[in-house]
Amino acid sequence: MKTEIIIRNLRIHGYHGLKEAEKALGQIFEVDITCDMHTDVPPRDVMEDTVCYGEICDLVVSVSENEVFNLIETLAERIASAIFASFPPIQKVRVEIRKPRAPIRHIVNHVGIAIERDRHG
C-alpha cells in the first residue's frame, strides 16, 4: 500500500541565490513536498503508523535557516536528504521550490525547480 504525505505552498524565508541582493535581503520561497510511504498493512489510526507533516515542515525550515545555498536545486537536494535521514518510512520524495519574486526582468508568476528522489537510488 502506498500513502502520500502532501505539503503544498510552505512559505519560507531564506538567503539563497546567486545575486548579492538575494543573499543580503533574502526572499520568500514556496515549497511543495510529496513523500511516498509504502506499507504492507493498513494504518491503525495511530501517529506511529505515519509521518507528521508538521515535522516535515519544521525540517524544511531548519534546512533553509541553517545554510545558505547559491542554487535552489542544492536546497532541494538537502531537503530530500534530510527527509530520508529523519523519516525512515519515506521511500520517495518530490521537492518543488518556487521563487515568486525572482530577480529577473521578465514578468512571471514564479520560477522554480523540482526534484524527485528515491531512497534506494
Coordinates of C-alpha atoms in Angstrom, one line a residue:
M1 CA 0.0 0.0 0.0
K2 CA 1.2 3.5 -0.8
T3 CA 0.4 6.6 1.2
E4 CA 1.4 10.1 0.2
I5 CA 2.2 12.8 2.6
I6 CA 1.5 16.1 0.8
I7 CA 2.6 19.6 1.8
R8 CA 1.7 22.5 -0.6
N9 CA 2.9 26.0 -0.6
L10 CA 5.0 26.1 2.6
R11 CA 6.4 29.6 2.6
I12 CA 9.8 30.0 4.0
H13 CA 12.3 32.9 4.1
G14 CA 15.8 32.3 3.0
Y15 CA 19.0 34.0 1.8
H16 CA 19.6 31.6 -1.2
G17 CA 20.6 32.8 -4.6
L18 CA 23.5 33.9 -6.7
K19 CA 22.9 37.7 -6.6
E20 CA 24.2 39.7 -3.7
A21 CA 20.8 41.2 -3.0
E22 CA 19.3 37.8 -2.6
K23 CA 21.9 36.9 0.0
A24 CA 21.7 40.3 1.8
L25 CA 17.9 40.8 1.9
G26 CA 16.6 37.3 1.5
Q27 CA 13.4 36.4 -0.1
I28 CA 10.3 34.2 0.2
F29 CA 10.4 30.7 -1.3
E30 CA 7.4 28.5 -1.8
V31 CA 7.9 24.8 -1.2
D32 CA 5.8 21.7 -2.2
I33 CA 6.7 18.3 -0.8
T34 CA 5.2 14.9 -1.7
C35 CA 6.5 11.9 0.3
D36 CA 5.6 8.3 -0.6
M37 CA 5.4 5.7 2.2
H38 CA 4.9 2.1 1.4
T39 CA 3.4 -0.3 4.0
D40 CA 2.2 -3.9 3.9
V41 CA -0.6 -3.3 6.4
P42 CA -3.3 -0.7 6.7
P43 CA -2.6 2.1 9.3
R44 CA -4.1 1.5 12.8
D45 CA -5.2 5.1 13.2
V46 CA -2.2 6.0 15.4
M47 CA 0.5 8.5 14.7
E48 CA 3.2 5.9 14.9
D49 CA 1.9 4.5 11.6
T50 CA 2.6 7.7 9.6
V51 CA 4.9 10.7 9.4
C52 CA 3.9 14.0 10.9
Y53 CA 3.6 16.7 8.2
G54 CA 4.3 19.4 10.7
E55 CA 7.7 17.8 11.5
I56 CA 8.5 17.7 7.8
C57 CA 7.7 21.5 7.6
D58 CA 9.9 22.1 10.6
L59 CA 12.7 20.2 8.9
V60 CA 12.4 22.2 5.7
V61 CA 12.6 25.5 7.6
S62 CA 15.6 24.2 9.6
V63 CA 17.5 23.2 6.4
S64 CA 16.8 26.6 4.9
E65 CA 17.8 28.5 8.0
N66 CA 21.0 26.6 8.7
E67 CA 22.8 27.0 5.4
V68 CA 22.8 29.5 2.5
F69 CA 22.8 28.0 -1.0
N70 CA 23.6 29.6 -4.3
L71 CA 21.2 27.3 -6.1
I72 CA 17.7 26.3 -5.1
E73 CA 18.5 22.9 -6.7
T74 CA 21.0 22.4 -3.9
L75 CA 18.4 23.5 -1.3
A76 CA 16.0 20.9 -2.7
E77 CA 18.7 18.2 -2.6
R78 CA 19.4 19.0 1.1
I79 CA 15.7 18.9 2.0
A80 CA 15.3 15.5 0.3
S81 CA 18.4 14.1 2.0
A82 CA 17.2 15.4 5.4
I83 CA 13.7 13.9 4.9
F84 CA 15.2 10.5 4.2
A85 CA 17.6 10.7 7.2
S86 CA 14.8 11.8 9.6
F87 CA 11.9 9.7 8.4
P88 CA 12.7 6.0 7.6
P89 CA 9.2 5.1 6.3
I90 CA 9.5 7.6 3.4
Q91 CA 10.7 5.8 0.3
K92 CA 10.4 8.6 -2.3
V93 CA 10.2 12.3 -2.1
R94 CA 9.4 15.1 -4.6
V95 CA 10.6 18.6 -3.7
E96 CA 9.4 21.7 -5.7
I97 CA 10.8 25.1 -4.8
R98 CA 9.4 28.3 -6.3
K99 CA 10.7 31.9 -6.3
P100 CA 7.7 34.2 -6.7
R101 CA 9.9 37.3 -6.8
A102 CA 12.9 36.1 -8.7
P103 CA 15.3 38.9 -9.7
I104 CA 14.8 38.6 -13.4
R105 CA 13.5 41.2 -15.8
H106 CA 10.5 39.2 -17.1
I107 CA 7.0 39.2 -15.8
V108 CA 6.3 35.7 -14.4
N109 CA 4.1 34.3 -11.7
H110 CA 7.1 32.4 -10.3
V111 CA 10.2 30.4 -11.4
G112 CA 11.4 27.3 -9.7
I113 CA 12.7 23.7 -9.8
A114 CA 11.5 20.3 -8.9
I115 CA 13.4 17.2 -8.0
E116 CA 12.3 13.6 -7.3
R117 CA 14.4 11.2 -5.3
D118 CA 14.1 7.6 -4.3
R119 CA 15.6 6.3 -1.1
H120 CA 17.4 3.4 -2.9
G121 CA 18.7 5.1 -5.9

